[in-house]
Amino acid sequence: MIKIKSQEEIELIREACRITRDTLNVVKDSIKVGISTKELDKIAYDYIKSQGATPSFKNYNGYPASICASVNDTIVHGIPSNDIILKEGDIISIDVGAKYNGYHGDAARTFPVGKIDPKVKRLIKITEQSFFEGIKGLKSGAFVGDISNRVQTFVEKNGYSVVRELVGHGIGKQLHEDPMVPNFGRSGSGPRLNANTTIAIEPMVNMGDRNVKFMPDGWTCKTRDGLPSAHYENTVLITDNGVEILTM
């Protein structure tokens, strides 16, 4: 069931989203050649705790870290490690959530490490733009499929593919709530979205084909063809007149 949030709940989600956004910015400023993804995880953890919040991901269904740190062909859920050292030309997707007074925010960005291949830079740009395509015209009464179709159409028009095994989601008191928000689908399909609904929209876009593989750790998801993938996510609030992006 899709939960309609009260104004009090929306304010708590808004604060969780502010902390989430600011955590991403703190981590972004720390990304450099030679740093490990485990160090980035510690930076995120310390900042979230300093804001009176807790990391949404840590111990969620057994996940061992505060961020997902996904490098190059890792799509999502890369587990931070002392053994993963960033090098020139890498890209890294940071996905993070913060829980504040019982409510969650969730967002992701893909960042370059030093100078990257122009083709990969374009992948990051198209992934980000696909989010904004997805929310065009979004307001109370729209269907989830409207978002899904706009994301898919834009991504495929630009020569990339969308991941289908993993999708966006509702968010609030739970990190993952109804509805599921796929990055593919048909306009006019799926649940209808009403005002004061909060959802996380998160295009995951592969440079090559859409096929994925899950690693033995039970979390890490990679592209099957080994080509890069990018991830862009924001938590948004549906209103009568449009959408408010809470993690920007």
PDB file of C-alpha atoms in Angstrom:
ATOM      1  CA  MET A   1       0.000   0.000   0.000  1.00  0.00           C
ATOM      2  CA  ILE A   2       1.320   3.446  -0.908  1.00  0.00           C
ATOM      3  CA  LYS A   3       1.548   5.626   2.197  1.00  0.00           C
ATOM      4  CA  ILE A   4       0.418   9.247   2.118  1.00  0.00           C
ATOM      5  CA  LYS A   5       2.620  11.291   4.433  1.00  0.00           C
ATOM      6  CA  SER A   6       1.444  13.855   6.976  1.00  0.00           C
ATOM      7  CA  GLN A   7       3.055  17.305   7.044  1.00  0.00           C
ATOM      8  CA  GLU A   8       4.969  16.289  10.183  1.00  0.00           C
ATOM      9  CA  GLU A   9       6.301  13.198   8.414  1.00  0.00           C
ATOM     10  CA  ILE A  10       7.247  15.224   5.347  1.00  0.00           C
ATOM     11  CA  GLU A  11       9.325  17.592   7.488  1.00  0.00           C
ATOM     12  CA  LEU A  12      11.199  14.671   9.035  1.00  0.00           C
ATOM     13  CA  ILE A  13      11.802  13.144   5.589  1.00  0.00           C
ATOM     14  CA  ARG A  14      12.950  16.529   4.335  1.00  0.00           C
ATOM     15  CA  GLU A  15      15.563  16.726   7.100  1.00  0.00           C
ATOM     16  CA  ALA A  16      16.694  13.133   6.441  1.00  0.00           C
ATOM     17  CA  CYS A  17      17.073  14.093   2.790  1.00  0.00           C
ATOM     18  CA  ARG A  18      19.100  17.198   3.630  1.00  0.00           C
ATOM     19  CA  ILE A  19      21.523  15.049   5.610  1.00  0.00           C
ATOM     20  CA  THR A  20      21.646  12.544   2.743  1.00  0.00           C
ATOM     21  CA  ARG A  21      22.381  15.295   0.198  1.00  0.00           C
ATOM     22  CA  ASP A  22      25.071  16.852   2.350  1.00  0.00           C
ATOM     23  CA  THR A  23      26.671  13.451   2.972  1.00  0.00           C
ATOM     24  CA  LEU A  24      26.998  12.955  -0.776  1.00  0.00           C
ATOM     25  CA  ASN A  25      28.684  16.343  -1.069  1.00  0.00           C
ATOM     26  CA  VAL A  26      31.128  15.541   1.761  1.00  0.00           C
ATOM     27  CA  VAL A  27      31.991  12.215   0.115  1.00  0.00           C
ATOM     28  CA  LYS A  28      32.322  13.869  -3.307  1.00  0.00           C
ATOM     29  CA  ASP A  29      34.898  16.295  -1.890  1.00  0.00           C
ATOM     30  CA  SER A  30      36.906  13.325  -0.573  1.00  0.00           C
ATOM     31  CA  ILE A  31      37.048  11.339  -3.825  1.00  0.00           C
ATOM     32  CA  LYS A  32      40.598  11.279  -5.174  1.00  0.00           C
ATOM     33  CA  VAL A  33      43.134   8.920  -6.644  1.00  0.00           C
ATOM     34  CA  GLY A  34      44.506   6.594  -3.966  1.00  0.00           C
ATOM     35  CA  ILE A  35      41.608   6.663  -1.511  1.00  0.00           C
ATOM     36  CA  SER A  36      39.867   3.403  -0.635  1.00  0.00           C
ATOM     37  CA  THR A  37      36.125   2.927  -0.744  1.00  0.00           C
ATOM     38  CA  LYS A  38      36.332   1.889   2.933  1.00  0.00           C
ATOM     39  CA  GLU A  39      37.733   5.322   3.782  1.00  0.00           C
ATOM     40  CA  LEU A  40      34.842   6.959   1.923  1.00  0.00           C
ATOM     41  CA  ASP A  41      32.434   4.825   3.926  1.00  0.00           C
ATOM     42  CA  LYS A  42      33.968   6.063   7.195  1.00  0.00           C
ATOM     43  CA  ILE A  43      33.686   9.675   6.029  1.00  0.00           C
ATOM     44  CA  ALA A  44      29.992   9.174   5.272  1.00  0.00           C
ATOM     45  CA  TYR A  45      29.331   7.395   8.566  1.00  0.00           C
ATOM     46  CA  ASP A  46      31.018  10.121  10.607  1.00  0.00           C
ATOM     47  CA  TYR A  47      29.111  12.905   8.851  1.00  0.00           C
ATOM     48  CA  ILE A  48      25.707  11.230   9.186  1.00  0.00           C
ATOM     49  CA  LYS A  49      26.292  10.627  12.898  1.00  0.00           C
ATOM     50  CA  SER A  50      27.426  14.232  13.364  1.00  0.00           C
ATOM     51  CA  GLN A  51      24.012  15.346  12.122  1.00  0.00           C
ATOM     52  CA  GLY A  52      22.105  13.354  14.718  1.00  0.00           C
ATOM     53  CA  ALA A  53      21.102  10.693  12.190  1.00  0.00           C
ATOM     54  CA  THR A  54      22.036   7.084  11.518  1.00  0.00           C
ATOM     55  CA  PRO A  55      23.082   5.449   8.213  1.00  0.00           C
ATOM     56  CA  SER A  56      20.014   3.855   6.625  1.00  0.00           C
ATOM     57  CA  PHE A  57      22.013   1.138   4.895  1.00  0.00           C
ATOM     58  CA  LYS A  58      24.217  -0.112   7.731  1.00  0.00           C
ATOM     59  CA  ASN A  59      22.924  -3.516   8.878  1.00  0.00           C
ATOM     60  CA  TYR A  60      19.921  -3.231   6.536  1.00  0.00           C
ATOM     61  CA  ASN A  61      19.193  -6.892   5.733  1.00  0.00           C
ATOM     62  CA  GLY A  62      22.761  -7.552   6.836  1.00  0.00           C
ATOM     63  CA  TYR A  63      24.462  -4.925   4.619  1.00  0.00           C
ATOM     64  CA  PRO A  64      27.791  -4.172   6.321  1.00  0.00           C
ATOM     65  CA  ALA A  65      28.414  -0.515   5.437  1.00  0.00           C
ATOM     66  CA  SER A  66      26.975   3.011   5.427  1.00  0.00           C
ATOM     67  CA  ILE A  67      27.281   3.586   1.685  1.00  0.00           C
ATOM     68  CA  CYS A  68      27.226   1.554  -1.477  1.00  0.00           C
ATOM     69  CA  ALA A  69      30.437   2.321  -3.389  1.00  0.00           C
ATOM     70  CA  SER A  70      30.185   0.937  -6.924  1.00  0.00           C
ATOM     71  CA  VAL A  71      33.223   1.321  -9.186  1.00  0.00           C
ATOM     72  CA  ASN A  72      33.199   1.145 -13.011  1.00  0.00           C
ATOM     73  CA  ASP A  73      31.246  -1.977 -14.055  1.00  0.00           C
ATOM     74  CA  THR A  74      29.611  -2.361 -10.631  1.00  0.00           C
ATOM     75  CA  ILE A  75      26.065  -1.089 -11.057  1.00  0.00           C
ATOM     76  CA  VAL A  76      24.958  -0.911  -7.414  1.00  0.00           C
ATOM     77  CA  HIS A  77      25.561  -2.319  -3.919  1.00  0.00           C
ATOM     78  CA  GLY A  78      29.345  -2.332  -4.105  1.00  0.00           C
ATOM     79  CA  ILE A  79      30.580  -3.072  -0.576  1.00  0.00           C
ATOM     80  CA  PRO A  80      33.268  -0.632   0.626  1.00  0.00           C
ATOM     81  CA  SER A  81      36.662  -2.275   1.076  1.00  0.00           C
ATOM     82  CA  ASN A  82      40.217  -1.388   2.030  1.00  0.00           C
ATOM     83  CA  ASP A  83      41.239  -3.357  -1.060  1.00  0.00           C
ATOM     84  CA  ILE A  84      39.338  -1.172  -3.544  1.00  0.00           C
ATOM     85  CA  ILE A  85      41.592   1.821  -4.223  1.00  0.00           C
ATOM     86  CA  LEU A  86      40.397   4.485  -6.635  1.00  0.00           C
ATOM     87  CA  LYS A  87      42.620   5.209  -9.610  1.00  0.00           C
ATOM     88  CA  GLU A  88      42.722   7.808 -12.355  1.00  0.00           C
ATOM     89  CA  GLY A  89      39.953   7.277 -14.909  1.00  0.00           C
ATOM     90  CA  ASP A  90      37.625   5.319 -12.612  1.00  0.00           C
ATOM     91  CA  ILE A  91      34.029   6.260 -11.963  1.00  0.00           C
ATOM     92  CA  ILE A  92      32.335   5.587  -8.636  1.00  0.00           C
ATOM     93  CA  SER A  93      28.646   5.560  -7.790  1.00  0.00           C
ATOM     94  CA  ILE A  94      27.906   6.513  -4.191  1.00  0.00           C
ATOM     95  CA  ASP A  95      24.474   5.532  -2.883  1.00  0.00           C
ATOM     96  CA  VAL A  96      23.629   6.671   0.647  1.00  0.00           C
ATOM     97  CA  GLY A  97      20.686   6.970   2.998  1.00  0.00           C
ATOM     98  CA  ALA A  98      20.209   8.735   6.322  1.00  0.00           C
ATOM     99  CA  LYS A  99      17.592   7.956   8.963  1.00  0.00           C
ATOM    100  CA  TYR A 100      16.473  10.931  11.028  1.00  0.00           C
ATOM    101  CA  ASN A 101      13.932  10.569  13.856  1.00  0.00           C
ATOM    102  CA  GLY A 102      12.578   7.405  12.257  1.00  0.00           C
ATOM    103  CA  TYR A 103      12.397   8.594   8.623  1.00  0.00           C
ATOM    104  CA  HIS A 104      14.705   8.015   5.666  1.00  0.00           C
ATOM    105  CA  GLY A 105      16.270   9.917   2.796  1.00  0.00           C
ATOM    106  CA  ASP A 106      18.001   8.159  -0.119  1.00  0.00           C
ATOM    107  CA  ALA A 107      20.119   9.447  -3.008  1.00  0.00           C
ATOM    108  CA  ALA A 108      22.946   8.441  -5.344  1.00  0.00           C
ATOM    109  CA  ARG A 109      25.422  10.092  -7.693  1.00  0.00           C
ATOM    110  CA  THR A 110      28.160   8.849 -10.014  1.00  0.00           C
ATOM    111  CA  PHE A 111      31.442  10.743  -9.768  1.00  0.00           C
ATOM    112  CA  PRO A 112      34.598  10.760 -11.918  1.00  0.00           C
ATOM    113  CA  VAL A 113      37.992  10.013 -10.406  1.00  0.00           C
ATOM    114  CA  GLY A 114      40.364  12.449 -12.042  1.00  0.00           C
ATOM    115  CA  LYS A 115      40.129  12.662 -15.828  1.00  0.00           C
ATOM    116  CA  ILE A 116      37.807  10.089 -17.378  1.00  0.00           C
ATOM    117  CA  ASP A 117      37.044   8.870 -20.891  1.00  0.00           C
ATOM    118  CA  PRO A 118      34.655  11.295 -22.663  1.00  0.00           C
ATOM    119  CA  LYS A 119      32.389   8.352 -23.521  1.00  0.00           C
ATOM    120  CA  VAL A 120      32.047   7.496 -19.845  1.00  0.00           C
ATOM    121  CA  LYS A 121      31.505  11.159 -18.994  1.00  0.00           C
ATOM    122  CA  ARG A 122      28.580  11.151 -21.425  1.00  0.00           C
ATOM    123  CA  LEU A 123      27.151   8.037 -19.744  1.00  0.00           C
ATOM    124  CA  ILE A 124      27.111   9.865 -16.395  1.00  0.00           C
ATOM    125  CA  LYS A 125      25.473  12.916 -17.976  1.00  0.00           C
ATOM    126  CA  ILE A 126      22.749  10.920 -19.728  1.00  0.00           C
ATOM    127  CA  THR A 127      22.016   8.964 -16.549  1.00  0.00           C
ATOM    128  CA  GLU A 128      21.508  12.194 -14.605  1.00  0.00           C
ATOM    129  CA  GLN A 129      19.412  13.719 -17.386  1.00  0.00           C
ATOM    130  CA  SER A 130      17.221  10.622 -17.501  1.00  0.00           C
ATOM    131  CA  PHE A 131      16.112  11.315 -13.928  1.00  0.00           C
ATOM    132  CA  PHE A 132      14.963  14.797 -14.914  1.00  0.00           C
ATOM    133  CA  GLU A 133      13.226  13.411 -17.992  1.00  0.00           C
ATOM    134  CA  GLY A 134      11.456  10.964 -15.702  1.00  0.00           C
ATOM    135  CA  ILE A 135       9.960  13.668 -13.492  1.00  0.00           C
ATOM    136  CA  LYS A 136       8.733  15.882 -16.333  1.00  0.00           C
ATOM    137  CA  GLY A 137       5.032  16.534 -15.823  1.00  0.00           C
ATOM    138  CA  LEU A 138       5.052  14.472 -12.637  1.00  0.00           C
ATOM    139  CA  LYS A 139       2.371  15.519 -10.140  1.00  0.00           C
ATOM    140  CA  SER A 140      -0.525  14.099  -8.160  1.00  0.00           C
ATOM    141  CA  GLY A 141      -2.563  11.744 -10.337  1.00  0.00           C
ATOM    142  CA  ALA A 142       0.315  10.584 -12.535  1.00  0.00           C
ATOM    143  CA  PHE A 143       1.144   6.903 -12.914  1.00  0.00           C
ATOM    144  CA  VAL A 144       4.428   5.245 -11.945  1.00  0.00           C
ATOM    145  CA  GLY A 145       4.637   4.002 -15.535  1.00  0.00           C
ATOM    146  CA  ASP A 146       4.805   7.595 -16.745  1.00  0.00           C
ATOM    147  CA  ILE A 147       8.146   7.977 -14.960  1.00  0.00           C
ATOM    148  CA  SER A 148       9.350   4.565 -16.079  1.00  0.00           C
ATOM    149  CA  ASN A 149       8.580   5.139 -19.737  1.00  0.00           C
ATOM    150  CA  ARG A 150      10.200   8.570 -19.893  1.00  0.00           C
ATOM    151  CA  VAL A 151      13.410   7.273 -18.304  1.00  0.00           C
ATOM    152  CA  GLN A 152      13.599   4.238 -20.596  1.00  0.00           C
ATOM    153  CA  THR A 153      12.788   6.197 -23.752  1.00  0.00           C
ATOM    154  CA  PHE A 154      15.443   8.832 -23.062  1.00  0.00           C
ATOM    155  CA  VAL A 155      18.150   6.331 -22.113  1.00  0.00           C
ATOM    156  CA  GLU A 156      17.574   4.046 -25.102  1.00  0.00           C
ATOM    157  CA  LYS A 157      17.333   6.984 -27.503  1.00  0.00           C
ATOM    158  CA  ASN A 158      20.854   7.899 -26.403  1.00  0.00           C
ATOM    159  CA  GLY A 159      22.203   4.409 -27.058  1.00  0.00           C
ATOM    160  CA  TYR A 160      22.322   2.997 -23.527  1.00  0.00           C
ATOM    161  CA  SER A 161      20.286   0.421 -21.609  1.00  0.00           C
ATOM    162  CA  VAL A 162      18.397   0.475 -18.313  1.00  0.00           C
ATOM    163  CA  VAL A 163      18.799  -2.148 -15.619  1.00  0.00           C
ATOM    164  CA  ARG A 164      15.578  -4.078 -14.964  1.00  0.00           C
ATOM    165  CA  GLU A 165      16.459  -6.273 -12.000  1.00  0.00           C
ATOM    166  CA  LEU A 166      16.678  -3.301  -9.612  1.00  0.00           C
ATOM    167  CA  VAL A 167      14.219  -0.416  -9.343  1.00  0.00           C
ATOM    168  CA  GLY A 168      13.298   2.709  -7.398  1.00  0.00           C
ATOM    169  CA  HIS A 169      10.851   2.643  -4.514  1.00  0.00           C
ATOM    170  CA  GLY A 170       8.637   4.441  -2.070  1.00  0.00           C
ATOM    171  CA  ILE A 171      10.378   5.767   1.033  1.00  0.00           C
ATOM    172  CA  GLY A 172       9.459   7.121   4.451  1.00  0.00           C
ATOM    173  CA  LYS A 173       9.368   5.318   7.767  1.00  0.00           C
ATOM    174  CA  GLN A 174      10.782   2.339   5.848  1.00  0.00           C
ATOM    175  CA  LEU A 175      13.754   2.629   3.518  1.00  0.00           C
ATOM    176  CA  HIS A 176      11.852   0.633   0.899  1.00  0.00           C
ATOM    177  CA  GLU A 177       8.080   1.068   0.686  1.00  0.00           C
ATOM    178  CA  ASP A 178       5.459   0.708  -2.016  1.00  0.00           C
ATOM    179  CA  PRO A 179       5.414   1.447  -4.872  1.00  0.00           C
ATOM    180  CA  MET A 180       8.237  -0.055  -6.891  1.00  0.00           C
ATOM    181  CA  VAL A 181       9.438   2.508  -9.468  1.00  0.00           C
ATOM    182  CA  PRO A 182      11.014   0.745 -12.471  1.00  0.00           C
ATOM    183  CA  ASN A 183      13.162   2.568 -15.028  1.00  0.00           C
ATOM    184  CA  PHE A 184      11.306   0.848 -17.855  1.00  0.00           C
ATOM    185  CA  GLY A 185       7.657   0.420 -18.702  1.00  0.00           C
ATOM    186  CA  ARG A 186       4.557   1.814 -20.328  1.00  0.00           C
ATOM    187  CA  SER A 187       2.989   5.237 -19.755  1.00  0.00           C
ATOM    188  CA  GLY A 188      -0.307   5.046 -17.900  1.00  0.00           C
ATOM    189  CA  SER A 189       0.606   1.765 -16.200  1.00  0.00           C
ATOM    190  CA  GLY A 190       1.295   0.917 -12.580  1.00  0.00           C
ATOM    191  CA  PRO A 191      -0.024   2.592  -9.438  1.00  0.00           C
ATOM    192  CA  ARG A 192      -1.294   6.157  -9.420  1.00  0.00           C
ATOM    193  CA  LEU A 193       0.724   8.631  -7.349  1.00  0.00           C
ATOM    194  CA  ASN A 194      -1.095  11.030  -5.051  1.00  0.00           C
ATOM    195  CA  ALA A 195       0.006  14.237  -3.328  1.00  0.00           C
ATOM    196  CA  ASN A 196       2.224  13.797  -0.250  1.00  0.00           C
ATOM    197  CA  THR A 197       3.705  10.560  -1.557  1.00  0.00           C
ATOM    198  CA  THR A 198       7.505  10.253  -1.294  1.00  0.00           C
ATOM    199  CA  ILE A 199       9.433   8.068  -3.718  1.00  0.00           C
ATOM    200  CA  ALA A 200      13.052   7.438  -4.679  1.00  0.00           C
ATOM    201  CA  ILE A 201      13.604   7.544  -8.449  1.00  0.00           C
ATOM    202  CA  GLU A 202      16.941   6.019  -9.442  1.00  0.00           C
ATOM    203  CA  PRO A 203      17.964   5.350 -13.041  1.00  0.00           C
ATOM    204  CA  MET A 204      20.707   2.718 -13.335  1.00  0.00           C
ATOM    205  CA  VAL A 205      22.135   2.939 -16.831  1.00  0.00           C
ATOM    206  CA  ASN A 206      24.599   0.615 -18.566  1.00  0.00           C
ATOM    207  CA  MET A 207      26.916   1.657 -21.371  1.00  0.00           C
ATOM    208  CA  GLY A 208      26.435  -1.747 -22.996  1.00  0.00           C
ATOM    209  CA  ASP A 209      23.527  -4.166 -22.752  1.00  0.00           C
ATOM    210  CA  ARG A 210      21.190  -4.388 -19.782  1.00  0.00           C
ATOM    211  CA  ASN A 211      22.248  -7.850 -18.563  1.00  0.00           C
ATOM    212  CA  VAL A 212      23.636  -8.067 -15.030  1.00  0.00           C
ATOM    213  CA  LYS A 213      25.364 -10.561 -12.761  1.00  0.00           C
ATOM    214  CA  PHE A 214      25.188 -10.822  -8.977  1.00  0.00           C
ATOM    215  CA  MET A 215      28.365 -11.596  -7.118  1.00  0.00           C
ATOM    216  CA  PRO A 216      28.829 -14.292  -4.433  1.00  0.00           C
ATOM    217  CA  ASP A 217      28.771 -11.691  -1.608  1.00  0.00           C
ATOM    218  CA  GLY A 218      25.004 -11.495  -2.129  1.00  0.00           C
ATOM    219  CA  TRP A 219      25.027  -7.732  -2.759  1.00  0.00           C
ATOM    220  CA  THR A 220      27.305  -6.558  -5.553  1.00  0.00           C
ATOM    221  CA  CYS A 221      25.619  -6.254  -8.946  1.00  0.00           C
ATOM    222  CA  LYS A 222      27.815  -5.856 -12.041  1.00  0.00           C
ATOM    223  CA  THR A 223      27.284  -5.499 -15.771  1.00  0.00           C
ATOM    224  CA  ARG A 224      27.557  -8.862 -17.467  1.00  0.00           C
ATOM    225  CA  ASP A 225      29.602  -7.425 -20.362  1.00  0.00           C
ATOM    226  CA  GLY A 226      32.047  -5.603 -18.065  1.00  0.00           C
ATOM    227  CA  LEU A 227      31.226  -2.152 -19.448  1.00  0.00           C
ATOM    228  CA  PRO A 228      30.668   0.823 -17.124  1.00  0.00           C
ATOM    229  CA  SER A 229      27.386   1.672 -15.437  1.00  0.00           C
ATOM    230  CA  ALA A 230      26.123   4.885 -13.817  1.00  0.00           C
ATOM    231  CA  HIS A 231      23.532   5.563 -11.112  1.00  0.00           C
ATOM    232  CA  TYR A 232      21.601   8.722 -10.231  1.00  0.00           C
ATOM    233  CA  GLU A 233      18.932   8.930  -7.526  1.00  0.00           C
ATOM    234  CA  ASN A 234      16.854  11.465  -5.634  1.00  0.00           C
ATOM    235  CA  THR A 235      14.052  11.234  -3.108  1.00  0.00           C
ATOM    236  CA  VAL A 236      11.102  13.314  -4.320  1.00  0.00           C
ATOM    237  CA  LEU A 237       7.807  14.534  -2.890  1.00  0.00           C
ATOM    238  CA  ILE A 238       4.727  14.396  -5.119  1.00  0.00           C
ATOM    239  CA  THR A 239       2.544  17.507  -4.831  1.00  0.00           C
ATOM    240  CA  ASP A 240      -0.686  18.690  -6.416  1.00  0.00           C
ATOM    241  CA  ASN A 241       1.274  20.959  -8.741  1.00  0.00           C
ATOM    242  CA  GLY A 242       4.439  19.025  -9.435  1.00  0.00           C
ATOM    243  CA  VAL A 243       7.344  17.462  -7.616  1.00  0.00           C
ATOM    244  CA  GLU A 244       9.823  18.660  -4.974  1.00  0.00           C
ATOM    245  CA  ILE A 245      13.285  17.094  -5.136  1.00  0.00           C
ATOM    246  CA  LEU A 246      14.197  16.615  -1.493  1.00  0.00           C
ATOM    247  CA  THR A 247      17.813  15.473  -1.910  1.00  0.00           C
ATOM    248  CA  MET A 248      19.046  18.433  -3.966  1.00  0.00           C
TER     249      MET A 248
END
